[in-house]
Amino acid sequence: MRDETIVERPAEQTTLTRRYTEEAIQMIESSRSDPRPFFLYLAHNMPHVPLFTSDDFAGHSARGLYGDVIEEIDWSVGAVLDSLRDVGIAERTLVVFTSDNGPWLVMRHHGGDAGPLRNGKGTTWEGGMRVPGVVWWPNTIQPAVSHEIVSTLDLLPTFAALAGADRIEDRPIDGFDLSPFLRGEGANPRRTLFYYRGEELFAVRDGRYKVHYRTASAFGIPDGEPTPGPQLYDLQVDPGERFDISADHPEVLERMSAIVARHKETMTFGKNQLARSRPP
Amino acid sequence: MRDETIVERPAEQTTLTRRYTEEAIQMIESSRSDPRPFFLYLAHNMPHVPLFTSDDFAGHSARGLYGDVIEEIDWSVGAVLDSLRDVGIAERTLVVFTSDNGPWLVMRHHGGDAGPLRNGKGTTWEGGMRVPGVVWWPNTIQPAVSHEIVSTLDLLPTFAALAGADRIEDRPIDGFDLSPFLRGEGANPRRTLFYYRGEELFAVRDGRYKVHYRTASAFGIPDGEPTPGPQLYDLQVDPGERFDISADHPEVLERMSAIVARHKETMTFGKNQLARSRPP
């Protein structure tokens, strides 16, 4: 679709990554004649199944088709960054690279891989919820690897602050403005994460610790025996969530309960947008 | 022990990594006055449980005690390489860094982590058998990352060839001389690996493929349901051994059977050295 118009049906998916990239670069190029700030959201279809790649990348990766698709996305990211440099706006552009969820495990070798993280998409294990997070802003963000917690929930307040927008006051906002942290001028404002499935709070993270109040496998992927009480993991030592330490750290569970109680006092749910999108 | 003499009992384990390193460096330093070639086997106790670290490394790693221990071994490796450079023999010394098996999973966060590889010590899954393999020989071995298969079985023939020893003819040798491959002057002579448990062949690897004829969990670590027939994995696409492709590739299973038949024709078992070491 281009805006609201269907321009191709069925879509030729082998060229989608390339064509999305070309469109993005065209938008960046328009900055040469139009110096206003812009927001570009480049959401590749790939590597969601069904997987497709252009001829240039077909059969290129030892990992097979999934690897070819990732290599083409990697090319795309490079082409976008090159374009920002060419146009001369790299040093006043924040680029964020991230993903929507972990691997869709029932798709096997076409579904991705969470490496050492447990389980995948559809679960509140780290393999389902933790995603790549790369930020790039030459001369403003210093190159570093960070183990801090941030969330896509933080993108709206961060972008709004950087664009000089007024503070959002007309509704509760769950995100934090990360811009002082990204610039190296302040601490990370986020310490907790709440892991929901629908409107049910399954898990909470506070710093290095994560407590699961409930776990569920997704799409029929088995994942050990369910345990009766809450499970506690130290993600700093055990990012794979292998070793439940709840019996050793009742004081952490207690602190978590207090965090949950405070959270629930202020939490109001929005309308379910998935339900809204279904026909009546 | 020093040679056959007990010099300390119980051993002060917190200083073992440092003391082994100092002994190794002393041996390297003796090359200043004695130019003969030498063989140094530095087998750290750590990170085998029980874990100990010197004060310099205690509490240093975010990963906890296990991370502290790894950081001290990392320091040790650096100190050994520095010593070879200081003495001026780095360019005529081959250094091999490897390990004996994968993580001992029942030791939980003290037992290590195989990352994306399946299971651990005591099994013929990759998490039990695949170990780090780093070789260093400045100006002779070119810096690179390789996905080729080699084995600790290859170290004896490789070292013997490099030392100019006669070819070993008085017994069957399962290893290959890797020295032309390491120098970049020849192909890797190893294409297959045979995974034994005792005298039973559990699995075989040939190039990218690995077939399991039998699997068994070790030390009570559960690992899915046992399957009746052989399991086949493509380690190039699926190093985590998640997706059994035996039904799709009967021709690979057939080729593997022929490899096993040829192997069994020539295989003779040595005496069980574990059994020999037990008191009568």
Coordinates of C-alpha atoms in Angstrom, one line a residue:
Chain A
M1 CA 0.0 0.0 0.0
R2 CA 1.1 3.6 -0.6
D3 CA -0.9 5.7 1.9
E4 CA -4.4 4.2 1.6
T5 CA -4.0 2.8 -1.9
I6 CA -3.3 -0.8 -2.8
V7 CA -0.5 -0.6 -5.4
E8 CA 0.5 -4.2 -5.7
R9 CA -1.4 -7.4 -5.0
P10 CA 0.0 -9.9 -4.3
A11 CA 3.1 -8.1 -3.1
E12 CA 6.4 -9.3 -4.7
Q13 CA 8.0 -10.1 -1.3
T14 CA 11.5 -10.9 -2.6
T15 CA 12.1 -7.2 -3.2
L16 CA 10.3 -5.8 -0.2
T17 CA 13.4 -5.2 2.0
R18 CA 15.1 -3.5 -0.9
R19 CA 12.1 -1.3 -1.9
Y20 CA 11.4 -0.2 1.7
T21 CA 15.0 0.7 2.0
E22 CA 14.9 2.8 -1.2
E23 CA 11.8 4.6 0.0
A24 CA 13.5 5.4 3.3
I25 CA 16.6 6.7 1.6
Q26 CA 14.4 8.9 -0.7
M27 CA 12.8 10.4 2.4
I28 CA 16.2 11.1 3.9
E29 CA 17.4 12.6 0.6
S30 CA 14.5 15.1 0.6
S31 CA 16.2 16.7 3.6
R32 CA 18.7 18.2 1.1
S33 CA 16.0 20.6 0.0
D34 CA 13.8 20.6 3.1
P35 CA 15.7 21.2 6.3
R36 CA 12.8 20.5 8.7
P37 CA 13.2 17.6 11.2
F38 CA 11.5 14.4 10.2
F39 CA 10.4 11.1 11.7
L40 CA 11.1 7.9 9.7
Y41 CA 9.6 4.6 10.9
L42 CA 11.1 1.8 8.8
A43 CA 9.4 -1.4 9.8
H44 CA 10.7 -4.2 7.7
N45 CA 8.3 -7.1 7.1
M46 CA 11.3 -9.5 7.2
P47 CA 12.4 -11.6 9.0
H48 CA 8.8 -12.5 9.8
V49 CA 7.7 -15.7 8.1
P50 CA 7.1 -16.2 5.2
L51 CA 10.8 -15.4 4.4
F52 CA 11.9 -13.8 1.2
T53 CA 15.2 -12.3 0.0
S54 CA 16.3 -10.6 -3.1
D55 CA 18.6 -12.4 -5.6
D56 CA 21.6 -10.5 -4.3
F57 CA 21.4 -12.2 -1.0
A58 CA 19.9 -15.6 -1.9
G59 CA 22.1 -18.5 -0.8
H60 CA 24.7 -16.1 0.7
S61 CA 24.6 -17.0 4.4
A62 CA 25.8 -20.3 6.0
R63 CA 22.6 -20.0 8.2
G64 CA 20.4 -20.6 5.2
L65 CA 17.4 -18.5 4.1
Y66 CA 16.9 -16.9 7.6
G67 CA 20.5 -15.8 7.5
D68 CA 20.1 -14.4 4.0
V69 CA 17.2 -12.4 5.1
I70 CA 19.1 -11.0 8.1
E71 CA 22.0 -10.2 5.9
E72 CA 19.7 -8.2 3.6
I73 CA 18.3 -6.3 6.6
D74 CA 21.8 -5.6 7.8
W75 CA 22.6 -4.2 4.3
S76 CA 19.5 -2.0 4.6
V77 CA 20.6 -0.6 8.0
G78 CA 24.0 0.2 6.5
A79 CA 22.4 1.9 3.5
V80 CA 20.2 4.1 5.7
L81 CA 23.2 5.2 7.8
D82 CA 25.2 5.9 4.7
S83 CA 22.4 8.0 3.4
L84 CA 22.3 10.0 6.6
R85 CA 26.0 10.6 6.3
D86 CA 25.8 11.5 2.6
V87 CA 23.1 14.1 3.2
G88 CA 25.2 15.5 6.1
I89 CA 22.6 15.0 8.8
A90 CA 24.1 12.0 10.7
E91 CA 25.2 14.2 13.6
R92 CA 21.7 15.6 14.2
T93 CA 19.8 12.3 13.7
L94 CA 19.0 9.7 16.4
V95 CA 18.7 6.2 14.9
V96 CA 17.1 3.4 17.0
F97 CA 17.3 -0.2 15.9
T98 CA 15.0 -2.7 17.7
S99 CA 12.5 -5.5 17.1
D100 CA 9.0 -6.4 18.2
N101 CA 9.5 -9.7 20.1
G102 CA 11.7 -12.8 20.3
P103 CA 11.8 -15.7 18.0
W104 CA 8.6 -17.5 16.9
L105 CA 9.9 -20.9 17.9
V106 CA 7.3 -23.2 16.2
M107 CA 8.6 -21.8 12.8
R108 CA 11.8 -23.7 13.7
H109 CA 14.9 -22.5 11.7
H110 CA 12.7 -19.8 10.0
G111 CA 11.6 -18.3 13.3
G112 CA 14.9 -16.9 14.7
D113 CA 16.8 -17.8 17.8
A114 CA 17.0 -16.2 21.2
G115 CA 20.5 -17.6 21.8
P116 CA 21.0 -18.2 25.6
L117 CA 17.6 -16.6 26.5
R118 CA 14.7 -18.8 27.5
N119 CA 11.7 -19.6 25.3
G120 CA 10.4 -17.1 22.7
K121 CA 7.6 -15.1 21.2
G122 CA 4.3 -15.1 23.1
T123 CA 5.8 -15.8 26.5
T124 CA 7.1 -13.5 29.2
W125 CA 10.4 -15.3 29.4
E126 CA 13.3 -13.2 28.3
G127 CA 13.4 -15.1 25.0
G128 CA 10.0 -13.6 24.2
M129 CA 10.4 -10.1 25.6
R130 CA 14.1 -9.1 25.3
V131 CA 15.0 -7.6 21.9
P132 CA 18.0 -5.9 20.3
G133 CA 18.3 -2.3 21.3
V134 CA 20.9 -0.2 19.4
V135 CA 21.0 3.6 19.4
W136 CA 23.2 5.7 17.1
W137 CA 23.8 9.4 17.1
P138 CA 27.4 10.3 16.2
N139 CA 29.1 12.7 18.5
T140 CA 26.2 12.7 20.9
I141 CA 25.8 9.1 22.0
Q142 CA 29.2 7.7 23.0
P143 CA 29.9 4.1 21.7
A144 CA 29.3 1.6 24.5
V145 CA 27.7 -1.6 25.5
S146 CA 25.1 -1.2 28.2
H147 CA 23.2 -3.7 30.4
E148 CA 20.7 -1.1 31.5
I149 CA 16.9 -1.8 31.2
V150 CA 15.0 0.4 28.7
S151 CA 11.8 -0.3 26.8
T152 CA 10.1 0.6 23.6
L153 CA 7.6 2.3 25.9
D154 CA 10.3 4.9 26.4
L155 CA 10.6 5.9 22.7
L156 CA 7.6 8.2 22.6
P157 CA 8.6 10.4 25.6
T158 CA 12.2 10.3 24.4
F159 CA 11.4 11.4 20.9
A160 CA 8.9 14.0 22.2
A161 CA 11.5 15.5 24.5
L162 CA 14.2 15.6 21.8
A163 CA 11.8 17.3 19.4
G164 CA 11.1 20.0 22.0
A165 CA 7.4 18.9 22.3
D166 CA 5.4 19.9 25.3
R167 CA 5.3 17.3 28.1
I168 CA 2.4 14.9 27.6
E169 CA -0.1 15.7 30.4
D170 CA -3.5 14.6 29.1
R171 CA -3.0 10.8 29.8
P172 CA -0.8 8.5 31.8
I173 CA 2.5 7.7 30.0
D174 CA 4.3 4.5 31.0
G175 CA 7.6 5.5 29.3
F176 CA 10.5 7.6 30.4
D177 CA 12.4 10.3 28.6
L178 CA 15.8 8.6 28.0
S179 CA 17.4 11.6 26.3
P180 CA 19.6 12.7 29.2
F181 CA 20.7 9.1 29.7
L182 CA 21.5 8.6 26.0
R183 CA 23.5 11.8 26.0
G184 CA 25.5 10.6 29.0
E185 CA 24.2 13.5 31.1
G186 CA 22.0 11.6 33.5
A187 CA 21.1 8.2 35.0
N188 CA 18.7 5.8 33.4
P189 CA 15.3 6.7 34.8
R190 CA 13.9 3.1 34.2
R191 CA 14.5 0.5 36.9
T192 CA 11.4 -1.7 36.5
L193 CA 9.6 -3.5 33.7
F194 CA 6.1 -5.0 33.9
Y195 CA 5.5 -8.1 31.7
Y196 CA 1.8 -8.4 30.8
R197 CA -0.1 -11.0 28.9
G198 CA -3.3 -9.3 28.0
E199 CA -4.4 -7.5 31.2
E200 CA -2.7 -10.0 33.5
L201 CA 0.6 -9.2 35.1
F202 CA 2.8 -12.3 34.6
A203 CA 6.2 -11.0 35.6
V204 CA 8.1 -8.0 37.0
R205 CA 11.7 -6.9 36.7
D206 CA 13.4 -4.7 39.2
G207 CA 17.1 -4.1 38.5
R208 CA 18.9 -7.5 38.3
Y209 CA 15.9 -9.5 39.6
K210 CA 12.9 -10.8 37.7
V211 CA 9.9 -12.5 39.4
H212 CA 7.4 -14.6 37.4
Y213 CA 4.0 -14.8 39.1
R214 CA 2.7 -16.9 36.3
T215 CA 4.3 -18.4 33.2
A216 CA 2.7 -20.0 30.1
S217 CA 4.2 -21.5 27.1
A218 CA 3.1 -20.2 23.7
F219 CA 2.2 -22.0 20.5
G220 CA 2.7 -25.4 22.1
I221 CA 6.4 -25.1 22.9
P222 CA 7.0 -27.1 26.1
D223 CA 9.1 -25.4 28.8
G224 CA 9.5 -27.5 31.9
E225 CA 7.1 -28.2 34.7
P226 CA 4.9 -25.3 35.9
T227 CA 5.8 -24.4 39.5
P228 CA 3.2 -23.5 42.1
G229 CA 4.6 -20.3 43.6
P230 CA 6.4 -17.3 42.1
Q231 CA 9.8 -18.0 40.5
L232 CA 12.7 -15.6 41.0
Y233 CA 15.7 -15.2 38.7
D234 CA 18.9 -13.0 38.9
L235 CA 19.2 -11.9 35.3
Q236 CA 22.7 -10.5 35.9
V237 CA 24.1 -13.9 36.8
D238 CA 21.5 -16.0 35.0
P239 CA 20.1 -14.2 31.9
G240 CA 18.8 -17.6 30.6
E241 CA 16.4 -17.9 33.6
R242 CA 17.6 -21.3 34.5
F243 CA 18.0 -21.1 38.3
D244 CA 14.9 -20.2 40.4
I245 CA 16.3 -18.6 43.5
S246 CA 13.0 -17.7 45.2
A247 CA 13.6 -19.9 48.2
D248 CA 16.9 -18.1 48.9
H249 CA 15.6 -14.6 48.6
P250 CA 12.3 -14.0 50.3
E251 CA 13.3 -10.4 50.9
V252 CA 13.5 -9.8 47.1
L253 CA 10.0 -11.3 46.6
E254 CA 8.7 -9.0 49.3
R255 CA 10.2 -6.0 47.7
M256 CA 8.7 -7.1 44.4
S257 CA 5.3 -7.4 45.9
A258 CA 5.5 -3.8 47.2
I259 CA 6.5 -2.7 43.7
V260 CA 3.5 -4.6 42.2
A261 CA 1.1 -3.1 44.7
R262 CA 2.3 0.5 43.9
H263 CA 2.0 -0.2 40.2
K264 CA -1.5 -1.6 40.5
E265 CA -2.7 1.4 42.4
T266 CA -2.0 3.7 39.4
M267 CA -2.5 1.3 36.5
T268 CA -5.4 2.0 34.2
F269 CA -5.9 -0.1 31.1
G270 CA -6.5 1.4 27.7
K271 CA -9.0 -0.1 25.3
N272 CA -7.9 -3.4 23.7
Q273 CA -6.8 -2.4 20.2
L274 CA -6.6 -6.0 19.0
A275 CA -10.2 -6.5 19.9
R276 CA -11.2 -3.2 18.3
S277 CA -9.6 -4.2 15.0
R278 CA -11.9 -7.2 14.6
P279 CA -15.0 -6.8 12.5
P280 CA -18.2 -6.5 14.6
Chain B
M1 CA 52.1 -31.3 44.4
R2 CA 55.5 -30.4 43.0
D3 CA 56.5 -33.4 40.9
E4 CA 55.8 -36.3 43.2
T5 CA 55.9 -34.4 46.5
I6 CA 52.9 -33.0 48.4
V7 CA 53.9 -29.4 49.2
E8 CA 50.6 -28.1 50.6
R9 CA 47.6 -29.8 52.1
P10 CA 44.9 -28.6 52.0
A11 CA 45.7 -26.4 49.0
E12 CA 45.0 -22.7 49.4
Q13 CA 42.7 -22.6 46.4
T14 CA 42.2 -18.8 46.3
T15 CA 45.7 -18.4 45.0
L16 CA 45.9 -21.4 42.6
T17 CA 45.2 -19.6 39.4
R18 CA 47.8 -16.9 40.3
R19 CA 50.5 -19.5 41.4
Y20 CA 50.0 -21.7 38.3
T21 CA 50.4 -18.6 36.2
E22 CA 53.6 -17.6 38.0
E23 CA 55.1 -21.1 37.6
A24 CA 54.2 -21.0 33.9
I25 CA 55.9 -17.6 33.4
Q26 CA 58.9 -18.8 35.3
M27 CA 59.2 -21.7 32.8
I28 CA 58.9 -19.3 29.9
E29 CA 61.5 -17.0 31.4
S30 CA 64.0 -19.8 31.6
S31 CA 64.0 -19.7 27.8
R32 CA 66.2 -16.6 28.1
S33 CA 69.1 -18.8 29.1
D34 CA 68.1 -22.1 27.6
P35 CA 67.0 -21.7 23.9
R36 CA 65.7 -25.3 23.6
P37 CA 62.1 -25.7 22.5
F38 CA 59.7 -26.5 25.4
F39 CA 56.2 -27.9 26.0
L40 CA 54.1 -26.1 28.6
Y41 CA 50.8 -27.6 29.7
L42 CA 49.0 -25.1 31.9
A43 CA 45.8 -26.8 33.1
H44 CA 44.0 -24.5 35.5
N45 CA 41.9 -26.1 38.2
M46 CA 39.4 -23.2 37.8
P47 CA 36.6 -22.8 36.7
H48 CA 35.9 -26.3 38.0
V49 CA 33.8 -26.3 41.2
P50 CA 34.6 -25.5 44.0
L51 CA 35.3 -22.0 42.7
F52 CA 37.9 -19.8 44.2
T53 CA 39.4 -16.5 43.2
S54 CA 42.2 -14.3 44.5
D55 CA 41.3 -11.0 46.3
D56 CA 42.2 -9.0 43.2
F57 CA 39.3 -10.5 41.3
A58 CA 36.8 -11.1 44.1
G59 CA 33.5 -9.3 43.5
H60 CA 34.8 -7.8 40.2
S61 CA 32.4 -9.4 37.7
A62 CA 28.7 -8.7 37.2
R63 CA 28.3 -12.5 36.7
G64 CA 29.3 -13.2 40.3
L65 CA 31.9 -15.7 41.5
Y66 CA 32.0 -17.7 38.3
G67 CA 32.6 -14.5 36.3
D68 CA 35.4 -13.5 38.8
V69 CA 37.0 -16.9 38.2
I70 CA 36.8 -16.5 34.4
E71 CA 38.2 -13.0 34.6
E72 CA 41.2 -14.3 36.6
I73 CA 41.8 -17.0 34.0
D74 CA 41.6 -14.3 31.3
W75 CA 44.2 -12.3 33.2
S76 CA 46.4 -15.5 33.4
V77 CA 46.2 -16.0 29.6
G78 CA 47.2 -12.4 29.0
A79 CA 50.1 -12.7 31.4
V80 CA 51.4 -15.8 29.7
L81 CA 51.2 -14.2 26.2
D82 CA 52.9 -11.0 27.6
S83 CA 55.7 -13.2 29.0
L84 CA 56.2 -14.9 25.6
R85 CA 56.4 -11.4 24.0
D86 CA 58.8 -10.2 26.7
V87 CA 61.2 -13.1 26.3
G88 CA 61.0 -12.6 22.5
I89 CA 59.8 -16.0 21.6
A90 CA 56.1 -15.2 20.7
E91 CA 56.7 -15.6 17.0
R92 CA 58.1 -19.1 17.4
T93 CA 55.5 -20.4 19.9
L94 CA 52.2 -22.0 19.2
V95 CA 49.7 -21.3 22.0
V96 CA 46.4 -23.3 22.1
F97 CA 43.6 -22.3 24.4
T98 CA 40.8 -24.9 25.0
S99 CA 38.8 -26.7 27.6
D100 CA 37.9 -30.2 28.5
N101 CA 34.1 -30.3 28.2
G102 CA 30.9 -28.1 28.4
P103 CA 29.2 -26.8 31.5
W104 CA 28.4 -29.0 34.5
L105 CA 24.7 -28.0 34.6
V106 CA 23.7 -29.4 37.9
M107 CA 26.2 -26.9 39.5
R108 CA 23.8 -24.2 38.3
H109 CA 25.4 -20.8 38.1
H110 CA 28.7 -22.2 39.3
G111 CA 28.9 -24.7 36.4
G112 CA 29.2 -22.5 33.4
D113 CA 26.9 -22.0 30.4
A114 CA 26.9 -23.4 26.9
G115 CA 25.1 -20.4 25.5
P116 CA 22.9 -21.5 22.6
L117 CA 24.3 -25.0 22.6
R118 CA 22.2 -27.9 23.9
N119 CA 22.7 -29.6 27.3
G120 CA 26.1 -29.9 28.9
K121 CA 28.9 -32.0 30.4
G122 CA 28.4 -35.8 30.3
T123 CA 26.2 -35.7 27.1
T124 CA 27.1 -36.0 23.4
W125 CA 25.0 -32.9 22.7
E126 CA 27.0 -29.9 21.5
G127 CA 26.7 -28.3 24.9
G128 CA 28.7 -31.2 26.3
M129 CA 31.3 -31.7 23.6
R130 CA 32.0 -28.4 21.9
V131 CA 34.6 -26.3 23.6
P132 CA 36.5 -23.1 22.9
G133 CA 39.4 -23.5 20.5
V134 CA 41.7 -20.6 20.1
V135 CA 45.2 -20.8 18.5
W136 CA 47.8 -18.1 18.5
W137 CA 51.1 -17.9 16.7
P138 CA 51.9 -14.3 15.6
N139 CA 52.9 -14.0 12.0
T140 CA 52.3 -17.6 11.3
I141 CA 48.6 -18.1 12.1
Q142 CA 46.5 -15.4 10.4
P143 CA 43.8 -13.8 12.6
A144 CA 40.4 -15.3 11.6
V145 CA 37.3 -16.9 12.9
S146 CA 36.7 -20.4 11.6
H147 CA 33.8 -22.8 11.7
E148 CA 35.9 -25.8 10.8
I149 CA 35.9 -29.0 12.9
V150 CA 39.0 -29.9 14.8
S151 CA 39.5 -31.9 18.0
T152 CA 41.9 -32.2 20.9
L153 CA 42.7 -35.6 19.4
D154 CA 44.6 -33.5 16.7
L155 CA 46.9 -31.8 19.2
L156 CA 49.4 -34.8 19.6
P157 CA 50.0 -35.3 15.8
T158 CA 50.1 -31.5 15.3
F159 CA 52.6 -30.8 18.1
A160 CA 54.7 -33.8 17.0
A161 CA 54.8 -32.6 13.4
L162 CA 55.7 -29.1 14.4
A163 CA 58.5 -30.4 16.7
G164 CA 59.9 -32.4 13.8
A165 CA 59.2 -35.8 15.5
D166 CA 59.0 -39.0 13.5
R167 CA 55.5 -39.9 12.4
I168 CA 53.9 -42.1 15.0
E169 CA 53.7 -45.6 13.5
D170 CA 53.5 -48.0 16.4
R171 CA 49.8 -47.5 17.2
P172 CA 46.6 -46.2 15.6
I173 CA 46.3 -42.4 16.0
D174 CA 42.8 -40.8 15.8
G175 CA 44.1 -37.3 15.3
F176 CA 45.3 -35.3 12.3
D177 CA 48.3 -33.1 11.8
L178 CA 46.7 -29.7 11.6
S179 CA 49.9 -27.7 11.1
P180 CA 49.5 -27.1 7.3
F181 CA 45.9 -25.9 8.0
L182 CA 46.9 -23.7 10.8
R183 CA 49.7 -22.1 8.7
G184 CA 47.1 -21.5 5.9
E185 CA 49.0 -23.8 3.6
G186 CA 46.5 -26.6 3.4
A187 CA 42.9 -27.7 3.9
N188 CA 41.6 -29.0 7.2
P189 CA 42.2 -32.7 7.2
R190 CA 39.3 -33.4 9.6
R191 CA 35.8 -33.7 8.4
T192 CA 34.3 -36.2 10.8
L193 CA 33.9 -36.5 14.6
F194 CA 32.8 -39.6 16.6
Y195 CA 31.0 -38.9 19.9
Y196 CA 31.5 -41.8 22.3
R197 CA 30.1 -42.5 25.7
G198 CA 32.4 -45.3 27.1
E199 CA 32.8 -47.7 24.2
E200 CA 29.4 -46.9 22.7
L201 CA 29.2 -44.6 19.7
F202 CA 26.4 -42.2 20.5
A203 CA 26.7 -39.7 17.6
V204 CA 28.7 -38.8 14.5
R205 CA 29.4 -35.6 12.8
D206 CA 30.2 -35.2 9.1
G207 CA 30.7 -31.7 7.9
R208 CA 27.6 -29.7 8.7
Y209 CA 25.5 -32.7 9.8
K210 CA 25.4 -34.6 13.0
V211 CA 23.4 -37.8 13.7
H212 CA 22.6 -39.0 17.2
Y213 CA 22.0 -42.8 17.3
R214 CA 21.4 -42.6 21.0
T215 CA 21.2 -39.7 23.5
A216 CA 21.2 -39.7 27.3
S217 CA 20.9 -36.9 29.8
A218 CA 23.7 -36.6 32.3
F219 CA 23.4 -35.9 36.1
G220 CA 19.6 -35.9 36.0
I221 CA 19.3 -32.9 33.7
P222 CA 16.1 -33.5 31.7
D223 CA 16.2 -32.9 28.0
G224 CA 13.0 -33.6 26.1
E225 CA 11.5 -36.9 25.2
P226 CA 13.7 -39.7 23.9
T227 CA 13.0 -40.4 20.2
P228 CA 13.0 -43.9 18.8
G229 CA 15.1 -43.6 15.7
P230 CA 18.3 -41.6 14.9
Q231 CA 18.1 -37.8 15.1
L232 CA 19.7 -35.6 12.5
Y233 CA 20.7 -32.0 12.9
D234 CA 22.2 -29.5 10.5
L235 CA 24.7 -27.7 12.8
Q236 CA 25.4 -25.0 10.3
V237 CA 21.8 -23.8 10.4
D238 CA 20.9 -25.1 13.8
P239 CA 23.9 -25.2 16.2
G240 CA 21.5 -25.6 19.1
E241 CA 20.3 -29.0 17.9
R242 CA 16.7 -28.0 18.1
F243 CA 15.3 -29.3 14.8
D244 CA 15.5 -32.9 14.0
I245 CA 15.6 -33.2 10.2
S246 CA 16.0 -37.0 9.9
A247 CA 12.7 -37.4 8.1
D248 CA 13.7 -34.9 5.4
H249 CA 17.2 -36.3 4.7
P250 CA 17.3 -40.1 4.5
E251 CA 20.2 -39.7 2.1
V252 CA 22.3 -38.0 4.8
L253 CA 21.4 -40.8 7.3
E254 CA 22.5 -43.4 4.7
R255 CA 25.9 -41.6 4.1
M256 CA 26.4 -41.4 7.9
S257 CA 25.8 -45.2 8.2
A258 CA 28.5 -45.8 5.7
I259 CA 30.9 -43.6 7.6
V260 CA 30.1 -45.4 10.8
A261 CA 30.6 -48.8 9.1
R262 CA 34.1 -47.8 7.8
H263 CA 35.0 -46.4 11.2
K264 CA 33.9 -49.5 13.1
E265 CA 36.0 -51.7 10.8
T266 CA 39.2 -50.0 11.9
M267 CA 38.4 -49.1 15.5
T268 CA 40.2 -50.8 18.3
F269 CA 39.6 -49.7 21.9
G270 CA 42.4 -49.0 24.2
K271 CA 42.4 -50.0 27.9
N272 CA 39.9 -48.1 30.0
Q273 CA 42.1 -45.7 31.9
L274 CA 39.3 -44.7 34.3
A275 CA 38.8 -48.3 35.4
R276 CA 42.6 -48.8 35.7
S277 CA 42.8 -45.9 38.2
R278 CA 40.4 -47.4 40.6
P279 CA 41.8 -49.4 43.5
P280 CA 41.5 -53.2 43.1

